[in-house]
Short mmCIF file of C-alpha atoms and ligand atoms in Angstrom, two decimals:
data_model
loop_
_atom_site.label_atom_id
_atom_site.label_comp_id
_atom_site.label_asym_id
_atom_site.label_seq_id
_atom_site.Cartn_x
_atom_site.Cartn_y
_atom_site.Cartn_z
CA MET I 1 85.47 60.35 157.75
CA ALA I 2 87.60 59.34 154.75
CA ALA I 3 90.80 60.29 156.63
CA GLU I 4 89.75 58.14 159.60
CA VAL I 5 89.16 55.16 157.32
CA VAL I 6 92.57 55.65 155.73
CA SER I 7 94.35 55.87 159.06
CA ALA I 8 92.46 52.90 160.48
CA LEU I 9 93.61 50.92 157.48
CA ASP I 10 97.19 52.09 157.97
CA VAL I 11 97.12 51.07 161.63
CA ALA I 12 95.66 47.68 160.72
CA VAL I 13 98.40 47.14 158.12
CA GLN I 14 101.13 48.06 160.63
CA ASP I 15 99.59 45.66 163.17
CA ALA I 16 99.42 42.84 160.63
CA ARG I 17 103.06 43.37 159.67
CA ALA I 18 104.16 43.50 163.31
CA THR I 19 102.30 40.30 164.20
CA TYR I 20 103.79 38.56 161.20
CA ALA I 21 107.34 39.76 162.02
CA ALA I 22 107.17 38.87 165.71
CA ALA I 23 106.32 35.26 164.89
CA ARG I 24 109.16 34.84 162.37
CA PRO I 25 112.52 35.72 163.96
CA VAL I 26 114.52 33.28 161.84
CA SER I 27 113.15 34.63 158.56
CA ALA I 28 113.71 38.17 159.86
CA ALA I 29 117.36 37.47 160.61
CA GLN I 30 117.93 35.75 157.27
CA ALA I 31 116.22 38.59 155.41
CA ALA I 32 118.42 41.17 157.12
CA ALA I 33 121.60 39.20 156.39
CA ALA I 34 120.60 38.61 152.76
CA ALA I 35 119.97 42.33 152.22
CA LYS I 36 123.71 42.90 152.57
CA VAL I 37 124.46 40.95 149.39
CA LEU I 38 121.13 40.94 147.53
CA PRO I 39 119.30 44.25 146.95
CA ALA I 40 116.17 44.04 149.13
CA GLY I 41 117.38 40.62 150.26
CA SER I 42 116.09 38.78 147.20
CA THR I 43 116.79 38.17 143.55
CA ARG I 44 113.21 38.22 142.20
CA SER I 45 111.38 41.43 143.00
CA VAL I 46 107.90 39.96 142.76
CA LEU I 47 108.59 37.82 145.85
CA ASP I 48 109.19 40.82 148.09
CA PHE I 49 106.60 41.95 150.59
CA GLU I 50 106.52 43.87 153.84
CA PRO I 51 107.88 43.49 156.42
CA PHE I 52 110.02 40.71 154.83
CA PRO I 53 109.18 37.52 152.95
CA PHE I 54 109.39 34.28 154.93
CA ARG I 55 112.23 31.95 154.00
CA VAL I 56 111.30 28.48 152.76
CA ALA I 57 113.02 25.54 154.41
CA ALA I 58 111.28 22.84 152.38
CA ALA I 59 108.38 22.33 150.01
CA SER I 60 106.33 19.30 149.12
CA GLY I 61 103.06 18.72 147.30
CA ALA I 62 101.07 21.92 147.77
CA ARG I 63 102.79 22.90 151.02
CA LEU I 64 105.57 25.35 151.87
CA HIS I 65 107.37 24.97 155.20
CA ASP I 66 109.18 28.07 156.42
CA VAL I 67 112.26 28.36 158.62
CA ASP I 68 110.18 29.47 161.62
CA GLY I 69 108.08 26.32 161.59
CA PHE I 70 105.00 27.62 159.76
CA THR I 71 103.36 25.61 157.01
CA TYR I 72 101.38 27.28 154.22
CA VAL I 73 99.00 25.85 151.67
CA ASP I 74 100.56 27.17 148.47
CA LEU I 75 97.93 28.87 146.35
CA LEU I 76 100.46 30.96 144.45
CA GLY I 77 101.96 28.00 142.62
CA ASP I 78 105.15 29.96 141.84
CA TYR I 79 103.22 32.48 139.75
CA THR I 80 102.00 29.55 137.56
CA ALA I 81 105.41 27.84 137.20
CA GLY I 82 104.51 25.48 140.05
CA LEU I 83 101.50 23.90 138.38
CA LEU I 84 102.89 20.43 139.09
CA GLY I 85 103.36 21.01 142.80
CA HIS I 86 106.72 21.00 144.53
CA ASP I 87 107.94 17.45 144.00
CA PRO I 88 106.13 15.59 141.22
CA PRO I 89 107.63 12.08 141.07
CA GLU I 90 107.67 12.00 137.24
CA VAL I 91 109.88 15.10 137.16
CA ALA I 92 112.04 13.81 140.00
CA ALA I 93 112.63 10.62 137.99
CA ALA I 94 113.69 12.65 134.92
CA VAL I 95 116.07 14.70 137.05
CA GLU I 96 117.50 11.54 138.61
CA GLU I 97 117.97 10.01 135.18
CA THR I 98 119.89 13.12 134.15
CA LEU I 99 121.98 13.02 137.32
CA ALA I 100 122.96 9.50 136.34
CA ARG I 101 123.62 10.30 132.65
CA GLY I 102 125.47 13.61 132.97
CA TRP I 103 124.75 17.23 132.12
CA ALA I 104 126.46 20.32 130.65
CA VAL I 105 127.32 18.19 127.65
CA GLY I 106 127.60 21.01 125.10
CA ALA I 107 126.08 18.73 122.48
CA ILE I 108 122.60 17.64 121.44
CA GLY I 109 120.75 15.24 123.71
CA ASP I 110 117.49 13.34 123.36
CA GLY I 111 115.34 15.58 125.58
CA GLU I 112 114.98 18.57 123.28
CA HIS I 113 113.68 16.53 120.40
CA ARG I 114 111.12 14.77 122.60
CA LEU I 115 109.92 17.97 124.29
CA ALA I 116 109.67 19.75 120.93
CA GLU I 117 107.58 16.91 119.47
CA LEU I 118 105.23 16.96 122.42
CA LEU I 119 104.70 20.74 122.34
CA CYS I 120 104.35 20.97 118.55
CA GLU I 121 101.66 18.28 118.72
CA ARG I 122 99.76 20.30 121.32
CA PHE I 123 99.78 23.95 120.30
CA PRO I 124 97.79 24.71 117.14
CA SER I 125 100.09 27.59 116.10
CA VAL I 126 103.34 25.73 116.63
CA ASP I 127 104.86 23.67 113.80
CA GLN I 128 108.37 24.26 115.05
CA ILE I 129 109.75 25.44 118.34
CA ARG I 130 112.96 26.68 119.94
CA PHE I 131 113.82 26.63 123.64
CA THR I 132 115.14 29.46 125.79
CA ASN I 133 115.92 29.95 129.47
CA SER I 134 112.95 32.09 130.40
CA GLY I 135 109.65 33.48 129.21
CA THR I 136 111.28 36.89 128.89
CA GLU I 137 113.84 35.55 126.48
CA ALA I 138 111.15 33.67 124.54
CA ASN I 139 109.24 36.92 124.04
CA LEU I 140 112.38 38.79 123.01
CA MET I 141 113.13 36.12 120.42
CA ALA I 142 109.55 36.07 119.13
CA ILE I 143 109.52 39.85 118.75
CA GLN I 144 112.80 39.86 116.87
CA LEU I 145 111.65 36.99 114.68
CA ALA I 146 108.46 38.90 113.82
CA ARG I 147 110.47 42.01 112.99
CA PHE I 148 112.83 39.97 110.84
CA VAL I 149 110.18 38.11 108.82
CA THR I 150 108.01 41.20 108.27
CA GLY I 151 110.86 43.64 107.72
CA ARG I 152 109.02 46.07 110.01
CA ARG I 153 110.08 47.70 113.24
CA ARG I 154 107.14 48.50 115.45
CA VAL I 155 105.88 46.25 118.26
CA LEU I 156 102.32 46.78 119.46
CA VAL I 157 101.66 45.86 123.09
CA CYS I 158 98.93 46.59 125.61
CA GLN I 159 99.20 49.09 128.43
CA GLY I 160 99.79 47.27 131.70
CA GLY I 161 101.04 44.12 129.99
CA TYR I 162 103.84 42.06 131.49
CA HIS I 163 105.93 39.89 129.20
CA GLY I 164 109.05 39.69 131.36
CA GLY I 165 111.29 41.97 133.37
CA LEU I 166 112.47 43.79 130.23
CA LEU I 167 109.02 43.86 128.66
CA TYR I 168 106.81 45.41 131.30
CA PHE I 169 104.34 48.09 130.24
CA GLY I 170 102.81 49.01 133.57
CA SER I 171 103.75 51.73 135.97
CA GLY I 172 107.46 51.79 136.76
CA GLY I 173 108.32 49.43 133.91
CA SER I 174 109.83 51.85 131.45
CA ALA I 175 113.32 52.17 132.95
CA LEU I 176 114.13 48.54 132.19
CA GLN I 177 112.15 48.26 128.96
CA MET I 178 113.97 46.97 125.88
CA PRO I 179 114.60 49.85 123.48
CA PHE I 180 112.28 48.55 120.75
CA ASP I 181 109.92 50.77 118.82
CA PHE I 182 106.89 50.05 121.01
CA ALA I 183 103.38 51.32 120.41
CA MET I 184 100.70 51.07 123.05
CA ALA I 185 97.09 49.88 122.80
CA THR I 186 94.46 49.35 125.48
CA TYR I 187 93.55 45.78 126.43
CA ASN I 188 90.02 44.80 125.43
CA ASP I 189 89.68 47.92 123.29
CA LEU I 190 89.78 46.84 119.66
CA ALA I 191 89.59 50.40 118.32
CA SER I 192 92.81 51.24 120.15
CA VAL I 193 94.54 48.39 118.31
CA ALA I 194 92.94 49.22 114.95
CA ALA I 195 94.27 52.78 115.21
CA HIS I 196 97.78 51.40 114.74
CA PHE I 197 96.81 49.75 111.46
CA ALA I 198 95.50 52.92 109.83
CA ASP I 199 98.66 53.82 107.88
CA PRO I 200 99.57 51.13 105.30
CA ASP I 201 103.14 52.47 105.17
CA ASP I 202 103.66 52.19 108.88
CA LEU I 203 102.24 48.87 110.04
CA PRO I 204 103.34 47.01 113.15
CA ALA I 205 105.62 44.00 112.82
CA CYS I 206 103.71 42.24 115.56
CA VAL I 207 101.10 42.49 118.24
CA LEU I 208 102.23 40.88 121.49
CA LEU I 209 99.53 40.07 124.03
CA GLU I 210 98.29 37.49 126.50
CA PRO I 211 94.91 35.83 125.88
CA MET I 212 94.34 36.62 129.53
CA MET I 213 96.56 39.17 131.25
CA GLY I 214 98.31 37.50 134.16
CA ALA I 215 100.48 40.00 136.01
CA GLY I 216 98.37 42.76 134.46
CA GLY I 217 95.51 41.73 136.74
CA VAL I 218 94.27 38.23 135.74
CA ILE I 219 91.99 39.87 133.21
CA ARG I 220 90.48 37.86 130.37
CA ALA I 221 90.39 39.19 126.86
CA THR I 222 86.92 39.35 125.38
CA GLU I 223 86.29 37.08 122.41
CA GLU I 224 85.50 40.14 120.30
CA PHE I 225 88.88 41.69 121.17
CA LEU I 226 90.94 38.60 120.38
CA THR I 227 89.15 37.71 117.14
CA GLY I 228 89.30 41.37 116.08
CA VAL I 229 93.05 41.57 116.69
CA ARG I 230 93.49 38.27 114.86
CA ARG I 231 91.59 39.65 111.86
CA LEU I 232 93.60 42.89 111.77
CA CYS I 233 96.90 41.00 111.91
CA THR I 234 95.83 38.62 109.14
CA GLU I 235 94.67 41.46 106.90
CA HIS I 236 97.91 43.39 107.31
CA GLY I 237 100.58 40.67 107.49
CA THR I 238 101.36 41.55 111.10
CA ARG I 239 102.45 38.63 113.28
CA LEU I 240 100.12 37.99 116.19
CA ILE I 241 102.16 36.71 119.14
CA PHE I 242 100.27 35.07 121.99
CA ASP I 243 102.29 35.16 125.16
CA GLU I 244 101.07 31.91 126.69
CA VAL I 245 103.76 31.79 129.35
CA MET I 246 100.97 31.74 131.93
CA THR I 247 97.82 30.87 129.96
CA SER I 248 99.14 27.69 128.33
CA ARG I 249 97.67 25.89 131.35
CA MET I 250 94.11 26.46 130.08
CA SER I 251 94.21 23.26 128.00
CA THR I 252 96.75 20.92 126.44
CA GLY I 253 97.01 23.46 123.61
CA GLY I 254 96.84 26.53 125.81
CA ALA I 255 94.32 29.33 125.71
CA GLN I 256 94.51 29.28 121.92
CA LEU I 257 93.07 25.78 121.73
CA ARG I 258 90.37 26.48 124.28
CA LEU I 259 89.39 29.72 122.51
CA GLY I 260 89.83 28.62 118.91
CA VAL I 261 91.94 31.69 118.11
CA THR I 262 95.30 30.78 116.59
CA PRO I 263 98.19 33.25 116.73
CA ASP I 264 101.17 33.27 114.36
CA LEU I 265 103.75 32.87 117.09
CA THR I 266 103.41 31.54 120.62
CA THR I 267 105.66 31.96 123.60
CA LEU I 268 105.73 29.52 126.49
CA GLY I 269 107.44 29.18 129.85
CA LYS I 270 106.82 28.42 133.52
CA TYR I 271 105.56 24.91 134.39
CA LEU I 272 106.20 23.37 130.93
CA GLY I 273 109.81 22.79 131.97
CA GLY I 274 108.54 20.65 134.83
CA GLY I 275 109.27 23.48 137.28
CA LEU I 276 112.84 24.02 136.05
CA THR I 277 114.15 27.06 134.19
CA PHE I 278 112.28 27.20 130.89
CA GLY I 279 111.07 29.23 127.95
CA ALA I 280 110.09 28.51 124.35
CA PHE I 281 108.85 30.24 121.24
CA GLY I 282 107.33 28.66 118.17
CA GLY I 283 105.26 29.23 115.09
CA SER I 284 104.80 28.18 111.48
CA ALA I 285 107.55 26.19 109.78
CA ASP I 286 107.94 29.13 107.39
CA ASP I 287 108.61 31.70 110.07
CA MET I 288 110.74 29.37 112.17
CA GLY I 289 112.72 28.52 109.03
CA ALA I 290 114.50 31.81 109.67
CA PHE I 291 116.67 29.78 112.06
CA ASP I 292 117.40 26.99 109.55
CA PRO I 293 120.31 27.62 107.19
CA ALA I 294 119.19 24.66 105.07
CA ARG I 295 116.04 26.62 104.25
CA GLY I 296 117.87 29.88 103.69
CA GLY I 297 117.45 31.04 107.26
CA ALA I 298 119.92 33.66 108.41
CA LEU I 299 119.26 33.92 112.12
CA THR I 300 121.33 32.24 114.77
CA HIS I 301 119.74 31.48 118.10
CA GLY I 302 122.31 31.14 120.84
CA GLY I 303 121.84 30.18 124.47
CA THR I 304 124.18 27.94 126.46
CA PHE I 305 121.35 26.47 128.49
CA ASN I 306 118.67 26.36 125.77
CA ASN I 307 118.81 22.57 125.80
CA ASN I 308 119.91 22.01 129.37
CA ALA I 309 119.46 18.33 129.98
CA PHE I 310 117.51 18.67 133.22
CA THR I 311 114.80 20.93 131.82
CA MET I 312 114.46 19.08 128.54
CA ARG I 313 113.88 15.72 130.20
CA ALA I 314 111.85 17.16 133.07
CA GLY I 315 109.61 19.06 130.66
CA ALA I 316 109.07 16.05 128.43
CA ALA I 317 108.21 13.86 131.43
CA ALA I 318 105.80 16.46 132.77
CA VAL I 319 104.01 16.97 129.46
CA GLU I 320 103.84 13.28 128.60
CA HIS I 321 102.93 11.82 131.97
CA VAL I 322 101.35 14.54 134.11
CA LEU I 323 99.87 17.29 131.97
CA THR I 324 97.19 15.16 130.34
CA ALA I 325 94.00 16.59 128.87
CA GLU I 326 92.07 15.14 131.81
CA ALA I 327 94.37 16.71 134.40
CA LEU I 328 94.35 20.15 132.76
CA ASP I 329 90.59 20.11 132.19
CA ALA I 330 89.97 19.13 135.81
CA LEU I 331 92.25 21.92 137.02
CA PHE I 332 90.45 24.40 134.78
CA ALA I 333 87.07 23.32 136.18
CA ARG I 334 88.38 23.47 139.74
CA GLY I 335 89.44 27.10 139.20
CA GLU I 336 86.09 28.03 137.72
CA ALA I 337 84.33 26.51 140.73
CA LEU I 338 86.64 28.25 143.20
CA ARG I 339 86.04 31.61 141.54
CA ALA I 340 82.28 31.16 141.78
CA ARG I 341 82.57 30.33 145.49
CA LEU I 342 84.71 33.41 146.19
CA VAL I 343 82.28 35.63 144.30
CA ALA I 344 79.43 34.26 146.42
CA VAL I 345 81.34 34.82 149.67
CA ILE I 346 82.18 38.41 148.73
CA GLY I 347 78.62 39.34 147.92
CA ASP I 348 78.34 43.08 147.51
CA ARG I 349 81.55 43.94 149.35
CA PRO I 350 84.10 46.03 147.44
CA LEU I 351 86.26 43.15 146.23
CA THR I 352 86.40 41.76 142.71
CA VAL I 353 87.34 38.29 141.58
CA THR I 354 88.71 37.95 138.05
CA GLY I 355 90.36 35.20 136.08
CA TRP I 356 89.78 32.14 134.00
CA GLY I 357 90.27 28.47 134.70
CA SER I 358 92.91 27.82 137.32
CA MET I 359 94.11 31.43 137.56
CA VAL I 360 92.20 33.67 139.94
CA GLY I 361 92.67 37.34 140.76
CA VAL I 362 91.32 38.99 143.91
CA HIS I 363 91.23 42.79 143.73
CA ALA I 364 90.54 45.26 146.52
CA MET I 365 88.01 47.27 144.56
CA ALA I 366 84.44 47.05 143.34
CA PRO I 367 83.91 45.69 139.82
CA PRO I 368 84.30 46.04 136.90
CA VAL I 369 87.91 45.14 136.11
CA ARG I 370 88.24 45.03 132.33
CA ARG I 371 91.79 46.25 131.83
CA PRO I 372 94.86 46.98 133.98
CA GLU I 373 94.08 50.70 134.01
CA ASP I 374 90.94 49.95 136.05
CA LEU I 375 93.11 48.66 138.90
CA VAL I 376 94.19 52.17 139.92
CA ALA I 377 91.00 52.10 141.98
CA ALA I 378 92.20 49.11 144.01
CA ASP I 379 93.18 49.77 147.62
CA PRO I 380 96.70 48.45 148.37
CA ALA I 381 96.09 48.52 152.13
CA VAL I 382 93.03 46.29 151.85
CA ALA I 383 94.93 43.98 149.51
CA GLU I 384 97.75 43.71 152.04
CA LEU I 385 95.32 42.99 154.87
CA VAL I 386 93.74 40.18 152.86
CA PHE I 387 97.20 38.84 152.04
CA HIS I 388 98.43 38.94 155.65
CA GLY I 389 95.10 37.66 156.94
CA LEU I 390 95.43 34.61 154.72
CA LEU I 391 99.07 34.08 155.66
CA ALA I 392 98.02 34.05 159.30
CA GLU I 393 95.43 31.41 158.36
CA GLY I 394 98.17 29.38 156.64
CA PHE I 395 97.45 30.23 152.98
CA TYR I 396 100.00 31.78 150.63
CA MET I 397 98.95 33.74 147.57
CA ALA I 398 100.50 36.72 145.76
CA LYS I 399 100.23 40.00 147.59
CA ARG I 400 98.77 41.46 144.44
CA GLY I 401 95.96 38.89 144.63
CA LEU I 402 97.02 36.16 142.21
CA ILE I 403 96.07 32.56 142.87
CA ALA I 404 97.43 29.93 140.46
CA LEU I 405 96.16 26.50 141.35
CA SER I 406 98.50 23.53 141.21
CA LEU I 407 97.70 19.90 140.59
CA ALA I 408 98.89 19.15 144.12
CA LEU I 409 95.96 20.97 145.75
CA ASP I 410 92.93 18.90 146.66
CA ASP I 411 89.29 19.68 147.40
CA ASP I 412 89.93 19.80 151.15
CA ASP I 413 92.62 22.47 150.62
CA LEU I 414 90.23 24.60 148.58
CA ASP I 415 87.35 24.12 151.04
CA ALA I 416 89.66 25.21 153.84
CA PHE I 417 90.80 28.18 151.77
CA VAL I 418 87.24 29.37 151.11
CA THR I 419 86.53 29.11 154.85
CA ALA I 420 89.69 31.07 155.69
CA PHE I 421 88.98 33.69 153.02
CA THR I 422 85.48 34.13 154.41
CA ARG I 423 86.87 34.59 157.92
CA VAL I 424 89.43 37.13 156.74
CA ILE I 425 87.01 39.34 154.83
CA ASP I 426 84.31 39.00 157.50
CA ASP I 427 86.86 40.22 160.02
CA LEU I 428 87.74 43.21 157.81
CA THR I 429 84.05 43.93 157.38
CA HIS I 430 83.40 43.83 161.14
CA ARG I 431 86.34 46.15 161.74
CA SER I 432 84.96 48.55 159.08
CA LEU I 433 88.15 48.14 157.06
CA LEU I 434 86.49 47.37 153.74
CA PRO I 435 85.59 50.89 152.66
CA SER I 436 82.87 50.89 150.06
CA GLU I 437 83.81 54.32 148.79
CA PRO I 438 87.24 55.34 147.52
N1 PLP O 1 105.20 36.46 130.01
C1 PLP O 1 104.29 36.38 130.98
C2 PLP O 1 102.84 36.46 130.64
C3 PLP O 1 104.69 36.21 132.31
O1 PLP O 1 103.78 36.17 133.28
C4 PLP O 1 106.07 36.10 132.59
C5 PLP O 1 106.54 35.93 133.97
O2 PLP O 1 105.83 36.00 134.92
C6 PLP O 1 106.97 36.20 131.53
C7 PLP O 1 106.51 36.35 130.25
C8 PLP O 1 108.44 36.12 131.78
O3 PLP O 1 108.81 34.83 132.06
P1 PLP O 1 110.16 34.59 132.90
O4 PLP O 1 109.90 35.08 134.27
O5 PLP O 1 110.38 33.12 132.80
O6 PLP O 1 111.22 35.37 132.20
#
């Protein structure tokens, strides 16, 4: 019986891929041509899916238009970087201003000061900030800063965590991992963190974690876990780094403000550059003084594009004019409501909805999902069928089940999505493709 279910799933996946491919000859041709010069035809592995990812011809608001004439409601929101939608006028104006005033100046402009002021005002842990080109780079800088100010080596991270392409602690991540002295704890398991604080002569320099794991499975930390880790770090002089590259969207001051748990260092990225290349790390004036020779700081922080004029002005415009408390609170509430609706639609079927605020995870397994390790029970074939089913209905989300709402989506989009999601999983149910046993 189990073998029949597996093969029926395989056949259904092959059918879904074939239907998708047959309708998209232009994307297929472009994907094949691109594969000659780009490994797998792309330059960002997370965008790959079978049989080939559609090619985008244009994007506006919350819509993607592909080269074969299909339009998708964009629920992926560029893995959270697209929170503002595809063409927010405030950002477009900042870009146009920069086009008129020149770029690649190799000198200090006005944008970095403004963006720094805005972000330092917002994030409780951030007195001073520095900009980078990506969230990965922000995390690398924060780790090295923590190691420098503590004089310690070890970096404690959680199994399954993703903090950038060179800082991935899930399966298959180790080959590209930075050669730091990493130690591993289990997310939402305070004892597993405490075990690394047992030897006073061998304490970690920092603990790096997300207040809610994004790529790790859209899994929230429990309050007990976060406050416990905060306490351990405070007691032992270990820097607590919150990677808020994704979770900063939870309020104007990120997850830390919403939760009332303040880290020592914070890393940021994604949408805070207005949708342009962006990263940042910040913390107390004392720690960040390591970069200030006037205060005895010895560290230099290079990066040709750290203050690129487009991002600096676009980010400042986005934060000042679009990412208001009202807008972020409304988006948070909209995500909470969507999650509740999906949970109701699923009922007792073997699918789990996780997340917090405007980030939602849909997993092809029965609950509970408390940490990334739990996701080994998820069925990739069912996940792919949900993904392709939704694409066929005109909705784009991550194949791994991530939804990151953007401000460009409206209630009608989400109503239509819930209807489509219901149709897709009802169809799988009727075809006996949602196995309730592994
Ligand atoms: N940290 C988290 C939590 C992320 O989700 C990501 C990217 O998805 C990163 C860091 C890396 O950011 P970037 O892709 O800008 O290097």
